[in-house]
One Martini backbone bead per residue (centre of mass of N, CA, C, O) as a GRO file, in nm:
protein
  347
    1MET     BB    1  -5.792  -6.540   5.537
    2SER     BB    2  -5.566  -6.727   5.726
    3ILE     BB    3  -5.325  -6.693   6.007
    4LYS     BB    4  -5.067  -6.927   6.099
    5LYS     BB    5  -4.895  -7.071   6.391
    6LEU     BB    6  -4.640  -7.318   6.349
    7LYS     BB    7  -4.452  -7.555   6.414
    8LYS     BB    8  -4.225  -7.732   6.251
    9ASP     BB    9  -4.324  -7.994   6.329
   10VAL     BB   10  -4.597  -7.961   6.240
   11PHE     BB   11  -4.522  -7.931   5.952
   12ASN     BB   12  -4.390  -8.193   5.904
   13ASP     BB   13  -4.636  -8.361   5.934
   14LEU     BB   14  -4.802  -8.237   5.720
   15VAL     BB   15  -4.627  -8.350   5.507
   16ALA     BB   16  -4.617  -8.658   5.593
   17ALA     BB   17  -4.926  -8.695   5.527
   18LEU     BB   18  -4.913  -8.595   5.219
   19ILE     BB   19  -4.719  -8.843   5.140
   20ASP     BB   20  -4.937  -9.062   5.254
   21SER     BB   21  -5.095  -9.003   5.023
   22ASP     BB   22  -5.237  -9.014   4.669
   23GLN     BB   23  -5.027  -8.776   4.618
   24ARG     BB   24  -4.798  -8.556   4.488
   25VAL     BB   25  -4.472  -8.470   4.652
   26VAL     BB   26  -4.303  -8.168   4.612
   27GLY     BB   27  -3.963  -8.063   4.681
   28VAL     BB   28  -3.677  -7.926   4.834
   29LYS     BB   29  -3.353  -8.051   4.765
   30ALA     BB   30  -3.055  -8.186   4.815
   31LYS     BB   31  -2.780  -8.154   4.545
   32GLY     BB   32  -2.517  -8.169   4.710
   33ASP     BB   33  -2.457  -7.798   4.688
   34ARG     BB   34  -2.753  -7.798   4.593
   35PHE     BB   35  -3.070  -7.743   4.451
   36ALA     BB   36  -3.409  -7.960   4.401
   37PHE     BB   37  -3.673  -8.048   4.269
   38GLY     BB   38  -3.855  -8.316   4.429
   39ASP     BB   39  -3.953  -8.584   4.526
   40LEU     BB   40  -4.098  -8.695   4.835
   41GLU     BB   41  -4.038  -8.939   5.102
   42SER     BB   42  -3.966  -8.704   5.321
   43ALA     BB   43  -3.961  -8.454   5.538
   44ASP     BB   44  -3.655  -8.445   5.599
   45GLU     BB   45  -3.581  -8.348   5.278
   46LEU     BB   46  -3.675  -8.072   5.330
   47ARG     BB   47  -3.550  -7.724   5.212
   48LEU     BB   48  -3.626  -7.388   5.315
   49ASP     BB   49  -3.308  -7.273   5.319
   50TYR     BB   50  -3.252  -7.226   5.036
   51ASP     BB   51  -3.149  -7.038   4.765
   52VAL     BB   52  -3.140  -7.201   4.472
   53THR     BB   53  -3.250  -7.354   4.212
   54LEU     BB   54  -3.141  -7.500   3.925
   55LEU     BB   55  -3.462  -7.537   3.860
   56PRO     BB   56  -3.746  -7.443   3.820
   57PRO     BB   57  -4.089  -7.509   3.858
   58LYS     BB   58  -4.229  -7.518   3.556
   59LYS     BB   59  -4.172  -7.828   3.493
   60PHE     BB   60  -4.467  -7.907   3.607
   61MET     BB   61  -4.642  -7.745   3.380
   62LEU     BB   62  -4.357  -7.750   3.184
   63PRO     BB   63  -4.226  -7.981   3.032
   64GLN     BB   64  -3.966  -8.049   2.853
   65MET     BB   65  -4.129  -8.319   2.764
   66GLU     BB   66  -4.427  -8.387   2.551
   67THR     BB   67  -4.731  -8.553   2.461
   68LEU     BB   68  -5.019  -8.447   2.309
   69LEU     BB   69  -5.070  -8.675   2.080
   70LYS     BB   70  -5.237  -8.939   1.918
   71TYR     BB   71  -5.222  -9.105   1.589
   72GLU     BB   72  -5.410  -9.221   1.277
   73VAL     BB   73  -5.507  -9.368   0.998
   74GLY     BB   74  -5.800  -9.170   0.936
   75GLY     BB   75  -5.818  -8.947   1.193
   76GLU     BB   76  -5.744  -9.060   1.439
   77TYR     BB   77  -5.725  -8.900   1.786
   78LYS     BB   78  -5.546  -8.862   2.108
   79SER     BB   79  -5.512  -8.712   2.355
   80ALA     BB   80  -5.284  -8.598   2.599
   81GLY     BB   81  -5.210  -8.547   2.931
   82GLU     BB   82  -5.105  -8.527   3.246
   83ALA     BB   83  -5.307  -8.410   3.575
   84PRO     BB   84  -5.210  -8.460   3.853
   85LYS     BB   85  -5.214  -8.437   4.192
   86MET     BB   86  -5.013  -8.155   4.344
   87THR     BB   87  -4.756  -8.079   4.583
   88LEU     BB   88  -4.570  -7.771   4.587
   89ILE     BB   89  -4.284  -7.711   4.786
   90GLY     BB   90  -4.096  -7.400   4.787
   91VAL     BB   91  -4.171  -7.160   4.663
   92HIS     BB   92  -4.050  -6.868   4.558
   93PRO     BB   93  -4.155  -6.571   4.464
   94TYR     BB   94  -4.006  -6.526   4.184
   95ASP     BB   95  -4.116  -6.806   4.081
   96LEU     BB   96  -4.435  -6.714   4.135
   97VAL     BB   97  -4.429  -6.483   3.936
   98ALA     BB   98  -4.377  -6.654   3.688
   99ILE     BB   99  -4.630  -6.829   3.718
  100ASN     BB  100  -4.827  -6.626   3.689
  101GLN     BB  101  -4.726  -6.520   3.391
  102MET     BB  102  -4.786  -6.801   3.265
  103ASP     BB  103  -5.102  -6.818   3.333
  104GLU     BB  104  -5.167  -6.569   3.131
  105ILE     BB  105  -5.044  -6.684   2.884
  106PHE     BB  106  -5.184  -6.985   2.852
  107ALA     BB  107  -5.502  -6.844   2.898
  108GLN     BB  108  -5.441  -6.699   2.625
  109ASP     BB  109  -5.597  -6.721   2.337
  110GLU     BB  110  -5.439  -7.012   2.324
  111TYR     BB  111  -5.555  -7.230   2.523
  112ASP     BB  112  -5.347  -7.458   2.735
  113LYS     BB  113  -5.463  -7.750   2.846
  114TYR     BB  114  -5.206  -7.855   2.968
  115TYR     BB  115  -5.099  -7.665   3.153
  116MET     BB  116  -5.368  -7.583   3.311
  117ASN     BB  117  -5.432  -7.860   3.418
  118ARG     BB  118  -5.177  -7.862   3.599
  119ARG     BB  119  -5.201  -7.616   3.763
  120ASN     BB  120  -5.480  -7.667   3.895
  121ASN     BB  121  -5.358  -7.949   4.048
  122ILE     BB  122  -5.196  -7.753   4.207
  123THR     BB  123  -5.029  -7.708   4.521
  124ILE     BB  124  -4.895  -7.399   4.669
  125ILE     BB  125  -4.600  -7.380   4.868
  126ALA     BB  126  -4.460  -7.121   4.981
  127CYS     BB  127  -4.148  -6.918   5.037
  128ASP     BB  128  -3.958  -6.731   5.197
  129VAL     BB  129  -3.650  -6.629   5.206
  130VAL     BB  130  -3.343  -6.699   5.386
  131THR     BB  131  -3.146  -6.742   5.146
  132PRO     BB  132  -2.942  -6.597   4.939
  133SER     BB  133  -2.829  -6.563   4.644
  134LYS     BB  134  -2.535  -6.468   4.458
  135ASN     BB  135  -2.751  -6.369   4.212
  136VAL     BB  136  -2.966  -6.210   4.329
  137PHE     BB  137  -3.262  -5.949   4.189
  138ALA     BB  138  -3.543  -5.904   4.303
  139GLY     BB  139  -3.534  -5.639   4.430
  140SER     BB  140  -3.530  -5.483   4.167
  141MET     BB  141  -3.809  -5.630   4.023
  142GLY     BB  142  -4.019  -5.693   4.264
  143THR     BB  143  -3.967  -6.012   4.367
  144ALA     BB  144  -3.914  -6.072   4.691
  145THR     BB  145  -4.222  -6.058   4.697
  146VAL     BB  146  -4.554  -6.191   4.747
  147ASP     BB  147  -4.961  -6.186   4.683
  148LYS     BB  148  -4.971  -6.435   4.478
  149GLY     BB  149  -5.043  -6.792   4.362
  150TYR     BB  150  -5.088  -6.909   4.629
  151ASP     BB  151  -5.211  -7.125   4.913
  152VAL     BB  152  -4.924  -7.117   5.081
  153LEU     BB  153  -4.768  -6.910   5.304
  154LEU     BB  154  -4.412  -6.896   5.411
  155THR     BB  155  -4.261  -6.789   5.744
  156ASP     BB  156  -3.966  -6.768   5.905
  157MET     BB  157  -3.956  -6.772   6.285
  158GLY     BB  158  -3.769  -7.006   6.350
  159ASP     BB  159  -3.958  -7.237   6.496
  160SER     BB  160  -4.148  -7.128   6.303
  161TYR     BB  161  -4.459  -7.062   6.117
  162LEU     BB  162  -4.612  -6.845   5.885
  163ALA     BB  163  -4.933  -6.918   5.753
  164GLU     BB  164  -5.099  -6.830   5.458
  165ALA     BB  165  -5.422  -6.846   5.333
  166ALA     BB  166  -5.552  -6.781   5.014
  167THR     BB  167  -5.730  -7.043   4.974
  168ASP     BB  168  -5.911  -7.320   4.998
  169LYS     BB  169  -5.696  -7.507   4.995
  170GLY     BB  170  -5.526  -7.392   5.212
  171GLU     BB  171  -5.732  -7.420   5.428
  172GLU     BB  172  -5.744  -7.724   5.412
  173LEU     BB  173  -5.462  -7.779   5.488
  174LEU     BB  174  -5.433  -7.607   5.751
  175ALA     BB  175  -5.668  -7.789   5.897
  176LYS     BB  176  -5.460  -8.031   5.935
  177ALA     BB  177  -5.310  -7.876   6.165
  178ALA     BB  178  -5.187  -7.935   6.454
  179GLN     BB  179  -5.159  -7.661   6.665
  180ALA     BB  180  -5.268  -7.404   6.542
  181ASP     BB  181  -5.227  -7.063   6.558
  182ASP     BB  182  -5.306  -6.765   6.549
  183ALA     BB  183  -5.187  -6.478   6.427
  184SER     BB  184  -5.071  -6.208   6.556
  185PRO     BB  185  -4.955  -5.888   6.547
  186GLN     BB  186  -4.677  -5.950   6.579
  187ASP     BB  187  -4.618  -6.149   6.385
  188ILE     BB  188  -4.728  -5.976   6.137
  189GLU     BB  189  -4.489  -5.752   6.183
  190ALA     BB  190  -4.256  -5.931   6.161
  191ARG     BB  191  -4.297  -6.028   5.854
  192SER     BB  192  -4.260  -5.766   5.736
  193LYS     BB  193  -3.983  -5.731   5.822
  194VAL     BB  194  -3.883  -5.945   5.637
  195TRP     BB  195  -3.978  -5.830   5.372
  196GLN     BB  196  -3.806  -5.582   5.386
  197GLU     BB  197  -3.521  -5.718   5.410
  198ASN     BB  198  -3.547  -5.877   5.138
  199LYS     BB  199  -3.550  -5.640   4.941
  200GLU     BB  200  -3.246  -5.606   5.021
  201LYS     BB  201  -3.098  -5.875   4.996
  202LEU     BB  202  -3.229  -5.939   4.724
  203ASN     BB  203  -2.955  -5.755   4.564
  204LYS     BB  204  -2.673  -5.842   4.387
  205HIS     BB  205  -2.797  -5.658   4.153
  206LYS     BB  206  -2.844  -5.323   4.046
  207LEU     BB  207  -3.072  -5.138   3.917
  208ASN     BB  208  -3.113  -4.822   3.736
  209CYS     BB  209  -3.412  -4.870   3.772
  210GLU     BB  210  -3.716  -4.928   3.702
  211PRO     BB  211  -3.888  -5.168   3.549
  212GLY     BB  212  -4.100  -4.993   3.414
  213ASP     BB  213  -3.867  -4.865   3.233
  214ILE     BB  214  -3.771  -5.044   3.030
  215PRO     BB  215  -3.950  -5.044   2.768
  216LYS     BB  216  -3.865  -4.748   2.736
  217LEU     BB  217  -3.587  -4.820   2.675
  218LEU     BB  218  -3.625  -5.030   2.427
  219ASP     BB  219  -3.780  -4.786   2.241
  220LYS     BB  220  -3.548  -4.688   2.158
  221GLU     BB  221  -3.365  -4.639   1.875
  222GLU     BB  222  -3.051  -4.686   1.969
  223VAL     BB  223  -3.089  -4.991   2.104
  224TYR     BB  224  -3.102  -5.178   1.873
  225ASP     BB  225  -2.783  -5.060   1.762
  226HIS     BB  226  -2.614  -5.145   2.008
  227PRO     BB  227  -2.308  -5.274   2.064
  228VAL     BB  228  -2.370  -5.465   2.315
  229TRP     BB  229  -2.437  -5.700   2.154
  230GLU     BB  230  -2.181  -5.784   2.006
  231GLU     BB  231  -2.021  -5.809   2.244
  232LYS     BB  232  -2.172  -6.013   2.384
  233ALA     BB  233  -2.184  -6.213   2.163
  234SER     BB  234  -1.866  -6.272   2.115
  235MET     BB  235  -1.924  -6.466   2.401
  236CYS     BB  236  -2.138  -6.678   2.269
  237TYR     BB  237  -2.244  -7.022   2.245
  238SER     BB  238  -2.559  -7.108   2.215
  239CYS     BB  239  -2.634  -7.296   2.451
  240GLY     BB  240  -2.902  -7.214   2.644
  241SER     BB  241  -2.884  -7.189   2.953
  242CYS     BB  242  -3.024  -6.931   3.029
  243THR     BB  243  -3.312  -7.042   2.897
  244SER     BB  244  -3.337  -7.311   3.077
  245VAL     BB  245  -3.311  -7.144   3.375
  246CYS     BB  246  -3.576  -7.010   3.317
  247PRO     BB  247  -3.883  -6.911   3.443
  248THR     BB  248  -4.015  -6.751   3.176
  249CYS     BB  249  -3.927  -6.939   2.985
  250TYR     BB  250  -4.171  -7.100   2.710
  251CYS     BB  251  -4.057  -7.201   2.469
  252PHE     BB  252  -4.159  -7.432   2.201
  253ASP     BB  253  -4.124  -7.750   2.010
  254VAL     BB  254  -4.283  -7.891   1.741
  255GLN     BB  255  -4.356  -8.245   1.662
  256ASP     BB  256  -4.373  -8.529   1.428
  257ASP     BB  257  -4.422  -8.873   1.469
  258VAL     BB  258  -4.377  -9.153   1.266
  259GLU     BB  259  -4.417  -9.466   1.244
  260TRP     BB  260  -4.286  -9.737   1.086
  261ASN     BB  261  -4.587  -9.841   1.007
  262LEU     BB  262  -4.747  -9.588   0.902
  263LYS     BB  263  -5.020  -9.545   1.116
  264GLU     BB  264  -4.870  -9.401   1.326
  265GLY     BB  265  -4.833  -9.149   1.604
  266LYS     BB  266  -4.678  -8.813   1.721
  267ARG     BB  267  -4.729  -8.513   1.916
  268TRP     BB  268  -4.461  -8.304   2.031
  269ARG     BB  269  -4.295  -8.111   2.306
  270ALA     BB  270  -4.029  -7.883   2.357
  271TRP     BB  271  -3.810  -7.720   2.452
  272ASP     BB  272  -3.655  -7.402   2.393
  273GLY     BB  273  -3.437  -7.116   2.235
  274CYS     BB  274  -3.356  -6.792   2.130
  275VAL     BB  275  -3.042  -6.859   2.106
  276LEU     BB  276  -3.051  -7.063   1.942
  277GLU     BB  277  -2.993  -7.109   1.623
  278ASN     BB  278  -3.259  -7.261   1.507
  279PHE     BB  279  -3.519  -7.122   1.633
  280ALA     BB  280  -3.576  -6.919   1.340
  281THR     BB  281  -3.621  -7.168   1.159
  282VAL     BB  282  -3.753  -7.228   0.851
  283THR     BB  283  -3.885  -7.296   0.568
  284GLY     BB  284  -3.615  -7.316   0.350
  285GLU     BB  285  -3.372  -7.221   0.578
  286HIS     BB  286  -3.465  -6.986   0.716
  287ASN     BB  287  -3.287  -6.743   0.906
  288PHE     BB  288  -3.397  -6.442   1.090
  289ARG     BB  289  -3.147  -6.523   1.334
  290LYS     BB  290  -2.845  -6.600   1.258
  291GLN     BB  291  -2.726  -6.401   1.454
  292ARG     BB  292  -2.602  -6.360   1.781
  293ALA     BB  293  -2.692  -6.087   1.834
  294GLN     BB  294  -2.987  -6.114   1.760
  295ARG     BB  295  -3.056  -6.347   1.982
  296PHE     BB  296  -2.957  -6.186   2.211
  297ARG     BB  297  -3.144  -5.935   2.191
  298HIS     BB  298  -3.414  -6.076   2.193
  299ARG     BB  299  -3.409  -6.185   2.494
  300ILE     BB  300  -3.417  -5.883   2.610
  301PHE     BB  301  -3.679  -5.805   2.451
  302ARG     BB  302  -3.862  -6.013   2.562
  303LYS     BB  303  -3.847  -5.941   2.882
  304GLY     BB  304  -3.857  -5.593   2.840
  305LYS     BB  305  -4.141  -5.586   2.572
  306TYR     BB  306  -4.294  -5.822   2.466
  307VAL     BB  307  -4.416  -5.993   2.701
  308PRO     BB  308  -4.520  -5.693   2.864
  309SER     BB  309  -4.732  -5.666   2.601
  310LYS     BB  310  -4.915  -5.912   2.730
  311ILE     BB  311  -4.899  -5.860   3.075
  312GLY     BB  312  -4.909  -5.568   3.173
  313GLY     BB  313  -4.588  -5.496   3.183
  314GLN     BB  314  -4.442  -5.732   3.283
  315ILE     BB  315  -4.141  -5.845   3.357
  316ALA     BB  316  -3.968  -6.133   3.220
  317CYS     BB  317  -3.807  -6.074   3.497
  318VAL     BB  318  -3.725  -6.218   3.836
  319GLY     BB  319  -3.420  -6.226   3.976
  320CYS     BB  320  -3.302  -6.492   4.029
  321GLY     BB  321  -2.974  -6.573   3.868
  322ARG     BB  322  -2.953  -6.843   3.692
  323CYS     BB  323  -2.800  -6.693   3.418
  324VAL     BB  324  -2.559  -6.592   3.570
  325THR     BB  325  -2.449  -6.877   3.671
  326ALA     BB  326  -2.460  -7.052   3.398
  327CYS     BB  327  -2.292  -6.866   3.277
  328THR     BB  328  -1.957  -6.883   3.167
  329THR     BB  329  -1.915  -6.567   3.020
  330ASP     BB  330  -2.069  -6.361   3.168
  331ILE     BB  331  -2.334  -6.218   2.967
  332ALA     BB  332  -2.654  -6.270   3.117
  333ASN     BB  333  -2.695  -6.029   3.263
  334PRO     BB  334  -2.947  -5.801   3.240
  335VAL     BB  335  -2.841  -5.563   3.439
  336ASP     BB  336  -2.580  -5.504   3.273
  337ILE     BB  337  -2.737  -5.413   3.045
  338TYR     BB  338  -2.934  -5.198   3.123
  339ASN     BB  339  -2.709  -5.021   3.270
  340ARG     BB  340  -2.553  -4.983   2.981
  341LEU     BB  341  -2.783  -4.841   2.834
  342LEU     BB  342  -2.834  -4.603   3.055
  343GLU     BB  343  -2.582  -4.460   3.001
  344ASP     BB  344  -2.629  -4.386   2.676
  345VAL     BB  345  -2.957  -4.365   2.740
  346LYS     BB  346  -3.249  -4.169   2.770
  347ILE     BB  347  -3.557  -4.178   2.986
   0.00000   0.00000   0.00000
C-alpha cells in the first residue's frame, strides 16, 4: 500500500469532494470549547487538531438506540437496521484500537449483523494525535499509535499530511487527491519521530506495570475483596457517565414494545452500563450485583480480565481518559485503581 504526502489544502479539497458525493461524511467538529463527531457540511468544519471528542466514534457502528426488527401477529417479522456508506474522518489511534476490539467481539460467537454491516460500510480516515488531552494515558496502554483498522492514516507534518493507505478503499480514496506525491524516506522517518513522541506525550496518568500484566494482577485472590472497591464505590453515584463515554463499553439492553393495536410491535436495543443499579437485574427482580462496590469492581474486571479473555489478551481500556474527565467524583480512573492494587499485591 502507498504512502503519500499531500498539502493540507489538497486534503481539504478531497474532503469537500466527499461531502459533495452521495455518501455520508462525518468528522470532528468544534462544539463550544470541546469537540464532537458530526456530519460535515464543509471541509472548513473539520478539526484534526482536536484533543479528544466528547463521545467516541463507536456510536456510528453501535448507535445509542436502534430498532432491530418489527413484527406482526401471526409470526411475520422484518429485520431493520440501515447501513449506509459513510466516511469517518479524524479517528484517533486509541479510538481505532477500541473499534478493532469491537470488530472482533461482534464478529465472534453470535455474529452481530447490525454492527458488522455498518462497520463494513464505513471508510475510516484516522489521524495521529496533534494535541494531547489532559487525561489521556494511551501511552501507558500501548494505544498512542495504531497499525491497523484504518483505510487511511494521516499524520500532521506542518503544512502537509503524510497519508498512508492500508486498504483498497484507502488507495481508491487517495487516488482522488490531486497533487499527491510519494512520501520520501525522510518523510517516513519524520513520521516515526511523531509516533515516538506521541507515546511519551499521551501519558498523563502513568500505569506502573505493562498492560499485559493487568489480567495477572486481577487473577490474584486478594484483589477480588480488596478495600479499594468499597472506598471508591462510596463516592460513586452509579450515574453511568464512565461507561457512556467509554469507547470499549458495548453492553446493551434489548426490549420488545407492542403497539396499542396489539397486532404489531418492534424489538429494539439501547446502550446499557454495568455500573447502573439495575444492569444485573433479572426475572423475579433478583439483582446479582446489587451493591455499588460489586458494580464498580465489575467494570474494572471487565476491562482488565473478562473482555481480554475473549480477544487474545487485549486490555479493554485504551487510555482515552474520557471516564476520568466525565466522573464528577474523580474515582473512575482505571490507572489509579490498578496502581493502588499494585502497591498491595505482588505480581
